[in-house]
Coordinates of C-alpha atoms in Angstrom, one line a residue:
X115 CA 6.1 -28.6 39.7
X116 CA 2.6 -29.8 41.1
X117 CA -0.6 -28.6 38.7
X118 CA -1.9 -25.5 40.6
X119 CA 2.1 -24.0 41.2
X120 CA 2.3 -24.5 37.4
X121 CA -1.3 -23.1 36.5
X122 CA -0.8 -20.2 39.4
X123 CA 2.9 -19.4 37.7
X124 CA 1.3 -19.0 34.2
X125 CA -1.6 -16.9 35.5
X126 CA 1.1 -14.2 36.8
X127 CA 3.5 -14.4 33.8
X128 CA 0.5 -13.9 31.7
X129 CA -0.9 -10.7 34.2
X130 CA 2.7 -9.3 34.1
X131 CA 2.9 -9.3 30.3
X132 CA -0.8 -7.9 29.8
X133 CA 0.2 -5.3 32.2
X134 CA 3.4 -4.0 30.1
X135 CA 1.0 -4.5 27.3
X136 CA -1.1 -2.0 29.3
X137 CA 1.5 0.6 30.0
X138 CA 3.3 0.4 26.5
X139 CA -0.1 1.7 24.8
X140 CA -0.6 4.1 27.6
X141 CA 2.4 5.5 27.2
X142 CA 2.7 5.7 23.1
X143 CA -1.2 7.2 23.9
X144 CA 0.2 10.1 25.9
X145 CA 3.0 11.0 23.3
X146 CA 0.8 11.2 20.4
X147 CA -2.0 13.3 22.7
X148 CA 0.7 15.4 23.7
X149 CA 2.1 15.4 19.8
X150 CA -1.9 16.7 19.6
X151 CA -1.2 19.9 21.6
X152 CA -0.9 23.2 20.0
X153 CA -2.7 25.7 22.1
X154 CA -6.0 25.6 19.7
X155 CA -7.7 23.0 22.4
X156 CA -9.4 23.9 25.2
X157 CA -6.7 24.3 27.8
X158 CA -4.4 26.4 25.1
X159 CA -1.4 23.3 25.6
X160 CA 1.6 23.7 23.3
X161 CA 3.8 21.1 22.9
X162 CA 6.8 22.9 24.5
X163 CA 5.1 22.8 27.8
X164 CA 6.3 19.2 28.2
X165 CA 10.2 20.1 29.4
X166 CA 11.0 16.0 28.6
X167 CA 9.5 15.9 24.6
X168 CA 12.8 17.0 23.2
X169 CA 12.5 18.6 19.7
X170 CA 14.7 20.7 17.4
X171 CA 17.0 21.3 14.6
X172 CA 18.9 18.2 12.7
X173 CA 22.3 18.2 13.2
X174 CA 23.5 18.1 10.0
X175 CA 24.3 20.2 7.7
X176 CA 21.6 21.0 4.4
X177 CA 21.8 20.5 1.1
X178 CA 21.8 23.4 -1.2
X179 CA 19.0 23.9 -3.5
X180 CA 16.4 22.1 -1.2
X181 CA 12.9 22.7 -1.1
X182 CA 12.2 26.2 0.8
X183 CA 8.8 27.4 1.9
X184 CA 10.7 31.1 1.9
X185 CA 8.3 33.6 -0.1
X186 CA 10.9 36.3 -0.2
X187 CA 13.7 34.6 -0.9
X188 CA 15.1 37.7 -2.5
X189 CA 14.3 41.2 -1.1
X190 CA 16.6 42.9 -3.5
X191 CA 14.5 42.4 -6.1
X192 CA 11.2 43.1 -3.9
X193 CA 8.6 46.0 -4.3
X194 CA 8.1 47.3 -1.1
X195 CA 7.0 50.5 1.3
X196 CA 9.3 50.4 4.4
X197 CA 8.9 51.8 7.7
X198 CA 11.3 51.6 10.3
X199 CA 15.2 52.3 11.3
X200 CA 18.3 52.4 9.1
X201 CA 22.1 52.4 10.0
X202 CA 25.0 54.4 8.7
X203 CA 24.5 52.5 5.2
X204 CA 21.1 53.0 5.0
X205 CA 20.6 49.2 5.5
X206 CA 17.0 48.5 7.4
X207 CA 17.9 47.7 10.9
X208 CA 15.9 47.2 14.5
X209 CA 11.6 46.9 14.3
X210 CA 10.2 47.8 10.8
X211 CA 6.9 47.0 8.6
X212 CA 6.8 46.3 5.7
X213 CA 4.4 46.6 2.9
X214 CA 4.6 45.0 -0.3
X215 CA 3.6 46.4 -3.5
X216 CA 0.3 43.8 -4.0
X217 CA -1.2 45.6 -1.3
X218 CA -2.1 42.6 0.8
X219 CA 0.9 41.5 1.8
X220 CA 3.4 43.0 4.9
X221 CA 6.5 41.7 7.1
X222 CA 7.0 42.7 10.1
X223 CA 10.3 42.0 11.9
X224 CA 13.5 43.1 13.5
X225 CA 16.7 43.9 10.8
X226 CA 20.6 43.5 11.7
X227 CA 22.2 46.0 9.3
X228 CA 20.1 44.7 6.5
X229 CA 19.4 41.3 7.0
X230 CA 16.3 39.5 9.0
X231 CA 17.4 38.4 12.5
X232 CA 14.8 37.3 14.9
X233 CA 11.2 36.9 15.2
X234 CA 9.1 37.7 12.0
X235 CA 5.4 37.8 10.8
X236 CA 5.0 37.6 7.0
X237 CA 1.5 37.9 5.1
X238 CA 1.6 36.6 1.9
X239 CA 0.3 35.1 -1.1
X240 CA 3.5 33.1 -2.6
X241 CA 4.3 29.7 -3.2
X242 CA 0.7 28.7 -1.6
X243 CA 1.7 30.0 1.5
X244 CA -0.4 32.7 3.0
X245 CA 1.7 33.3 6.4
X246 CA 5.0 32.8 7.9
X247 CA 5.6 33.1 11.3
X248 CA 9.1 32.5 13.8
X249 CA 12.7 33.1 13.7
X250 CA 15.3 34.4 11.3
X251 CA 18.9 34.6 11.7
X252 CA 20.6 35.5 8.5
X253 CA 18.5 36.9 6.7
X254 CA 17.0 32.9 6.5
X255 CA 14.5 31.1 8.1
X256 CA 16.3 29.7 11.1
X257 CA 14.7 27.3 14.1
X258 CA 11.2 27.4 15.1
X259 CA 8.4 28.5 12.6
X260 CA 4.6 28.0 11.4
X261 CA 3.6 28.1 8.1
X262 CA -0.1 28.1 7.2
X263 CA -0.6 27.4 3.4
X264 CA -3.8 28.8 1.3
X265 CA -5.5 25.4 2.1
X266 CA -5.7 26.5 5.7
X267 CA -3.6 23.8 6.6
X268 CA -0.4 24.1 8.3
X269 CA 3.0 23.2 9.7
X270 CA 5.0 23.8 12.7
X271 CA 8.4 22.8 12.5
X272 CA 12.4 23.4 12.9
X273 CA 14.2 25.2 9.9
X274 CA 18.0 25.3 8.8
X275 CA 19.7 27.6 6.0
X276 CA 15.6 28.6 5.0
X277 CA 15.0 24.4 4.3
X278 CA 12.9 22.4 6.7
X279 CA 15.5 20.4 8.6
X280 CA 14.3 19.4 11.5
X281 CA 11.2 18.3 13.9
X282 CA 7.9 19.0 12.0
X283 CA 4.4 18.3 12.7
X284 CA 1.4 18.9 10.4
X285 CA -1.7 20.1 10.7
X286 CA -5.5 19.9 9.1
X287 CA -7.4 22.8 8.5
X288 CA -9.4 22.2 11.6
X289 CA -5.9 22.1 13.5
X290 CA -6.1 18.7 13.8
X291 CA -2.6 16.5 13.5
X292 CA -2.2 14.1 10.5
X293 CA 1.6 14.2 10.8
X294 CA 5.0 14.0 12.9
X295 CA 8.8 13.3 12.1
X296 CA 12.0 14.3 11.5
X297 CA 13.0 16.4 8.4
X298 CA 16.1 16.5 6.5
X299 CA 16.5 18.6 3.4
X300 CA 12.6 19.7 3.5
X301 CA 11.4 15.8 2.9
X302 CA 10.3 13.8 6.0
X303 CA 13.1 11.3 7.0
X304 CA 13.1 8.2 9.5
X305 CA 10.2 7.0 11.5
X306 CA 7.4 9.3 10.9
X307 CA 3.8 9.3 12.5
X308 CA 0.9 9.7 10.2
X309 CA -2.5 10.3 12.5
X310 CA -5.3 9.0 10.8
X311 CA -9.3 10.0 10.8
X312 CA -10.4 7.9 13.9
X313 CA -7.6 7.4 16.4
X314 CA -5.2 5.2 13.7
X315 CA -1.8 5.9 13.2
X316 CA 0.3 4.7 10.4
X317 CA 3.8 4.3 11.4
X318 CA 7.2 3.9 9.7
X319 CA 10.4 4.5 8.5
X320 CA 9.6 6.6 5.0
X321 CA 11.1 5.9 2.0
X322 CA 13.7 8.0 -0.3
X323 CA 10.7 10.5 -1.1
X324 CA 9.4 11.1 2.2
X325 CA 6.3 8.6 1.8
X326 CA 5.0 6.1 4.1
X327 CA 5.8 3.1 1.5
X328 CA 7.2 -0.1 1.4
X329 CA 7.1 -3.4 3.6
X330 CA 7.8 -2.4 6.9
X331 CA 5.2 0.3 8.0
X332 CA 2.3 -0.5 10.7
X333 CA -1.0 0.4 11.0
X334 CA -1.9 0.8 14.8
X335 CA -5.2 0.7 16.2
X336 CA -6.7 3.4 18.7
X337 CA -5.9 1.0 21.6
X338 CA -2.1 1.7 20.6
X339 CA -1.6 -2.2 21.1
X340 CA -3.8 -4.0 18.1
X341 CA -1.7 -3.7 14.7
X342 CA -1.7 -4.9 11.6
X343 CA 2.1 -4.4 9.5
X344 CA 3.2 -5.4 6.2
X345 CA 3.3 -3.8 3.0
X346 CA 1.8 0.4 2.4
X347 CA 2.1 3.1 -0.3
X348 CA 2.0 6.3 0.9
X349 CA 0.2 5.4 4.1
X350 CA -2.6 3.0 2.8
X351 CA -2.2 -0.5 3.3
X352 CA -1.6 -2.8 0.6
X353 CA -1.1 -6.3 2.6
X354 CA -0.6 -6.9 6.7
X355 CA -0.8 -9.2 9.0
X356 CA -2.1 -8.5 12.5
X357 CA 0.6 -8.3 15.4
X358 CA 0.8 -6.4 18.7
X359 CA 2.6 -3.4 20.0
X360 CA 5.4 -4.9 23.0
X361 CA 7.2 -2.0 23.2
X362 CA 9.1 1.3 21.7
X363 CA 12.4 3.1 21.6
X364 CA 13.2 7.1 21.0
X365 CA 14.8 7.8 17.3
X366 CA 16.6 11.4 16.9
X367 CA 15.4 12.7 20.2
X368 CA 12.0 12.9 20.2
X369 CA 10.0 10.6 18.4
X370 CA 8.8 7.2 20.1
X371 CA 8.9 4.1 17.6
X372 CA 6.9 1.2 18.4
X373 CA 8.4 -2.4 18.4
X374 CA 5.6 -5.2 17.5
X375 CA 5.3 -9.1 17.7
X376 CA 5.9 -11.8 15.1
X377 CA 3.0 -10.9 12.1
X378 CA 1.2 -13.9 12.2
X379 CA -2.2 -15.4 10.6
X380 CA -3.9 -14.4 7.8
X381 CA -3.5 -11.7 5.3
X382 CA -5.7 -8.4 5.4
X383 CA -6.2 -6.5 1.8
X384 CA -7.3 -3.2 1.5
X385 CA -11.1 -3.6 0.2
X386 CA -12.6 -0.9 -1.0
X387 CA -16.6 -2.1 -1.4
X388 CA -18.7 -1.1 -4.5
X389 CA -22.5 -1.4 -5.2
X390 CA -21.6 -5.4 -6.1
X391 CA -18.1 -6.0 -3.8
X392 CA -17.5 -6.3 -0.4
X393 CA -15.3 -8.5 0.6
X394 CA -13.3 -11.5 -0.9
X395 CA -12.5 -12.9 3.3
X396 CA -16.0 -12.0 4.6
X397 CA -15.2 -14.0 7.6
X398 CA -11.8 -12.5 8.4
X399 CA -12.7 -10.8 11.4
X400 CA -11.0 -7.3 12.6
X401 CA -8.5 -7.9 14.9
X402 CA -9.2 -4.4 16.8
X403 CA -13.3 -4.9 16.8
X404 CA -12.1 -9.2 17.9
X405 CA -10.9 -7.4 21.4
X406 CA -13.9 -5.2 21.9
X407 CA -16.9 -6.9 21.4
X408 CA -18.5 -9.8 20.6
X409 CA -22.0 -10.7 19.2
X410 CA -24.7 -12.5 21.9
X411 CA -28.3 -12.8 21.6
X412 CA -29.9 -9.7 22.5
X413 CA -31.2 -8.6 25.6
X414 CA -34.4 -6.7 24.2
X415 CA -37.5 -8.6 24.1
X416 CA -37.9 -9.2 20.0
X417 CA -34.3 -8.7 18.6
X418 CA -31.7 -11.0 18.0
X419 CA -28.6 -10.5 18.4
X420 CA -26.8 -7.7 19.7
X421 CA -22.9 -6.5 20.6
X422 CA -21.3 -6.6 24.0
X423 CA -18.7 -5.3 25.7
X424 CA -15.9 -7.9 25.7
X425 CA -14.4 -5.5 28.7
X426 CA -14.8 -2.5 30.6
X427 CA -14.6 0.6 28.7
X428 CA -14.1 3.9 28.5
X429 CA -15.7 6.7 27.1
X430 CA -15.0 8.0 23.5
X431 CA -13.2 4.4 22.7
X432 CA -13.7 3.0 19.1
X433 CA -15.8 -0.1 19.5
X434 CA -17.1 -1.7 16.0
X435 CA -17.0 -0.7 12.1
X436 CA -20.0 -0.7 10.0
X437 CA -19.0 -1.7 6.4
X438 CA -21.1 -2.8 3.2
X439 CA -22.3 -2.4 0.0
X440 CA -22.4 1.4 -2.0
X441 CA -25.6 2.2 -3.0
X442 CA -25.4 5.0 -5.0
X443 CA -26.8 9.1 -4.7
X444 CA -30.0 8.6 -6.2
X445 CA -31.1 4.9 -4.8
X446 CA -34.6 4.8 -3.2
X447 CA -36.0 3.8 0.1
X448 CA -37.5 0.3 -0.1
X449 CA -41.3 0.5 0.8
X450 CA -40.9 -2.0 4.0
X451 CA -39.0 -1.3 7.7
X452 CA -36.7 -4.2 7.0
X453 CA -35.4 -3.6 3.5
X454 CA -34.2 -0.1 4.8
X455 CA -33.1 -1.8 8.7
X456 CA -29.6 -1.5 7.6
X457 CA -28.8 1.4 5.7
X458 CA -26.6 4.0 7.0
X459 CA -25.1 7.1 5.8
X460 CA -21.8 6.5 3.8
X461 CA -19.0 8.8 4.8
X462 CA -17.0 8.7 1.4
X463 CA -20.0 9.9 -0.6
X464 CA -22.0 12.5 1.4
X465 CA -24.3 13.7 1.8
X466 CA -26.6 11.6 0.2
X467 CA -24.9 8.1 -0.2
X468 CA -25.5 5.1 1.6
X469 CA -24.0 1.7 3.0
X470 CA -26.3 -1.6 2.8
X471 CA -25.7 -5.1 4.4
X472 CA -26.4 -7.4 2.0
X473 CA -29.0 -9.9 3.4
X474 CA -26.3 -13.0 2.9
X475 CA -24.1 -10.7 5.2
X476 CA -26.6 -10.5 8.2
X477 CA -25.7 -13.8 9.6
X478 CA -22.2 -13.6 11.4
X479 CA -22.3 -17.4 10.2
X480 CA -21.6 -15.9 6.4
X481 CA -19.8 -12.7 7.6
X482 CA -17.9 -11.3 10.5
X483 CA -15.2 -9.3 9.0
X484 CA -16.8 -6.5 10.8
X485 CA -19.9 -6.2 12.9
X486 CA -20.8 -2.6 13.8
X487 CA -24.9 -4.0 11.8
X488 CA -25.3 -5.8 15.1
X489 CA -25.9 -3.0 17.1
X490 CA -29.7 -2.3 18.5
X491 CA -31.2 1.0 19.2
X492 CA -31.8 2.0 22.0
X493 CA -33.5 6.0 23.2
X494 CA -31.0 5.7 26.0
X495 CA -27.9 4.7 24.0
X496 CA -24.3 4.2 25.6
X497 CA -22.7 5.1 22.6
X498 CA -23.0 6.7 19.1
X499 CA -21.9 6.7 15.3
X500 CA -18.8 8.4 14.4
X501 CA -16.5 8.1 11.0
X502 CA -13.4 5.9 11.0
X503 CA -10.7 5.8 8.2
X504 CA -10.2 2.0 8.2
X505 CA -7.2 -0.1 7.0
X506 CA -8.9 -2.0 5.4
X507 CA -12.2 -0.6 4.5
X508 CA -11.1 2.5 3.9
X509 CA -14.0 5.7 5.3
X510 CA -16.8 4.5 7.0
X511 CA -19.3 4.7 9.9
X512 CA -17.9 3.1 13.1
X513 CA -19.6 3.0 16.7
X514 CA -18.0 4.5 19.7
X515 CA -19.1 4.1 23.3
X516 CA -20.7 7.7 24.8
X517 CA -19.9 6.8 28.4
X518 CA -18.4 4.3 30.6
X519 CA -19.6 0.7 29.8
X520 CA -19.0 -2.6 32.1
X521 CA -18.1 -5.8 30.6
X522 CA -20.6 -8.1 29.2
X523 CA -23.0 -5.1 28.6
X524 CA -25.0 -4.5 25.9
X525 CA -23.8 -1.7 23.6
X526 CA -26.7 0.4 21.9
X527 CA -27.1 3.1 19.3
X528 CA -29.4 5.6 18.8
X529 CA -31.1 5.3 14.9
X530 CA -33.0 8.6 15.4
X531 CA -36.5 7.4 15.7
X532 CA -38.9 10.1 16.9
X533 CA -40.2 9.0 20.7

C-alpha cells in the first residue's frame, strides 16, 4: 500500500475509534443524568419516565433476618389511636390514620382484614428513619418505596419480604445522587455506581459487605471516557493506573457497566497534602486535566504563563485541579501581592483554611501533577472555581469553564479583585 493510502487508512480507523469513544461517554453520561432524575430538579423528571431504564425487584428469594428499614415491624405490640374501617373481626381494613402514642408520629394507609396492603405514608422517629413512604402487601414493605432517614438523606429503592432487595439509588441531603445498584438482602450487590462531589464516579463490583473495595473498581472522570482502575477501599483509591472507557454492557436489567482498556503507565497514589507534603510524583500529570488543557505563555501583556483549551468545550465541563500545600486556620496574609498570589480557599477545612503553591511548585518544570495555579484573571472570565473530590487529591478547588470556549483559547478566572 502506497504512503498516503496507508496514512489516509489510519487517519479513518483512528476518527472511527474516537468517535465510539465519543458515543460510549455520551451514552454512560445520559444514564447516570437520567440515574440523576427524581422530580426535585427543575423540570420535576423521575426516573420512571424513561419506559427503557428497566428497574425492579431481585428475583430471588430473601434471607430471613436481613437488615429491615421497617419501624413497625410489630403493630401488635404498638400504642396507637386509630381511625378508620373495621371488618366482621374487628381487624382495621380499607383507608385509616393512625396515630401513635409519641404524639409525632402517624400512618396512614389502606388495611386488608388487618394487615397493610397498598400505598402507605409513615411519620416516624425509629431506627433513624423519620419517614416511609410506598407500597405494602402483607403487611411488609413490598416494591417501590422512599425512605428519608433523620440525616435528611434518603433512598429510593425496590423492597422484598420488608428487606431491600432490589434496585436502590441514594440520595444527599440536598437530593443529590451519591449512589446506584442492585440490592440483595438489604446490602448493595454487583456493579454499583458511586457518584462523587464533581462529576466522578467510582465504579465496581462490591465486595461481600456491600463496599466499593478491592482491585477491580474504576474511578471515571466527568468526561465518562478518562479512568484510572486498580485497587479501592470503600470508594477511595488506594493504587490505579490510568486507562479509558471502550465500552459497557447492562448487568441485572438496569445498570450499565463500563468496559476499559489495558491499565497502563505509571502508578497514581492517593495523596492527601499537609502543611509540609504534597506530592511524592510531582510531575505525574492528571490524566483528565492532560486532555483538557495545556500550559502556553500567556496572552496578557505581563503574565507568564497561562492554560488553554486543548479543545472545544462546553459549558459547566471540569477543566483543571488546584492542589497544594495546607496552611492551617490561623496562618496570616504575607505583607507582599506575590507571597499571597497563590493562595486559595481550601475546601476540606472551611471556612478559613487555605491551599499554597509552594514556590519550587510554580514552574511546571518541577511540578505538573496538576495545574489549575496557571490560571490568570481575568474581569471577563470564561470560567470559574468550583470544588472537586479528586482521586487522588482528595477535596479541592478545581476550575470549570462558565461558557462555551474554542480550542487553543485562553481559559481565565475571576480572583475577585474590586474594578
Amino acid at each position: 500500500m502506497a504512503p498516503k493510502k496507508r496514512n489516509k487508512a489510519a487517519k479513518s480507523k483512528l476518527e472511527k475509534k474516537e468517535n465510539n469513544s465519543d458515543k460510549v461517554s455520551l451514552e454512560l453520561d445520559q444514564w447516570v443524568r437520567r440515574m440523576r432524575c427524581n422530580g426535585f430538579n427543575k423540570k420535576g423528571i423521575r426516573l420512571q419516565q424513561f419506559k427503557d431504564v428497566q428497574v425492579g425487584v431481585l428475583d430471588e428469594e430473601t434471607k430471613f433476618g436481613s437488615h429491615s428499614y421497617e419501624p413497625y415491624p410489630d403493630m401488635k405490640i404498638e400504642n396507637f389511636v386509630y381511625q378508620g374501617g373495621r371488618d366482621g373481626e374487628n381487624r382495621f381494613h380499607g383507608s385509616d390514620s393512625l396515630l401513635f402514642e409519641e404524639g409525632t408520629s402517624t400512618m396512614i394507609g389502606t388495611w386488608d382484614h388487618g394487615l397493610r396492603e397498598g400505598f402507605f405514608k409513615i411519620v416516624t422517629n425509629r431506627n433513624g428513619v423519620q419517614y416511609v413512604e410506598g407500597d405494602y402487601m402483607n403487611d411488609n414493605m413490598n416494591g417501590k418505596l422512599k425512605i428519608i432517614f433523620d440525616d435528611n438523606t434518603w433512598i429510593e429503592g425496590f423492597f422484598k419480604d420488608g428487606i431491600l432487595h432490589g434496585f436502590c439509588r441514594y440520595f444527599d441531603a440536598q437530593n443529590r445522587l451519591t449512589f446506584v445498584g442492585m440490592h440483595r438482602n438489604g446490602k448493595p450487590v454487583g456493579t454499583c455506581w458511586m457518584i462523587v462531589g464533581g462529576g466522578g464516579c467510582v465504579v465496581g463490583r462490591v465486595d461481600t459487605n456491600g463496599k466499593l473495595s478491592g482491585p477491580d473498581i474504576a474511578y471515571i472522570y466527568p468526561d465518562f471516557k478518562t479512568v484510572l482502575a486498580g485497587v479501592f477501599d470503600n470508594g477511595i483509591m488506594v493504587r490505579a493506573r490510568h486507562c479509558n472507557v471502550i465500552n459497557w454492557k447492562i448487568e441485572s436489567k438496569s445498570l450499565k457497566v463500563p468496559t476499559y482498556s489495558d491499565p497502563t503507565g505509571s502508578v497514581f497514589k492517593r495523596e492527601i497534602s499537609t502543611i509540609d507534603f504534597v506530592t511524592l510524583s510531582p510531575t505525574l500529570k492528571d490524566p483528565y486535566e492532560t486532555n483538557t488543557i495545556k500550559v502556553r505563555i500567556s496572552s496578557l501583556p505581563g503574565a507568564s504563563e497561562g492554560i488553554f483549551a486543548r479543545s472545544d468545550i462546553q459549558t459547566n465541563t471540569i477543566l483543571a485541579f488546584y492542589h497544594g500545600i495546607k496552611l492551617p486556620s490561623d496562618y496570616e496574609e504575607e505583607e507582599s501581592w506575590d507571597e499571597n498570589a497563590y493562595k486559595i480557599f481550601d475546601p476540606s477545612n472551611t471556612p478559613h483554611g487555605a491551599l499554597d503553591i509552594l514556590e519550587k511548585h510554580r514552574s511546571t518544570t518541577h511540578y505538573s501533577a496538576s495545574l489549575a495555579h496557571k490560571t490568570n484573571h481575568s474581569f471577563l472570565p470564561n470560567s470559574q472555581f468550583l470544588v472537586y473530590d479528586h482521586p487522588r487529591w482528595g477535596l479541592v478547588p478545581c476550575i470549570a469553564s462558565t461558557r462555551p470556549i474554542e480550542a487553543c483559547e485562553e481559559i481565565f478566572v475571576s480572583y475577585g479583585y474590586d474594578l
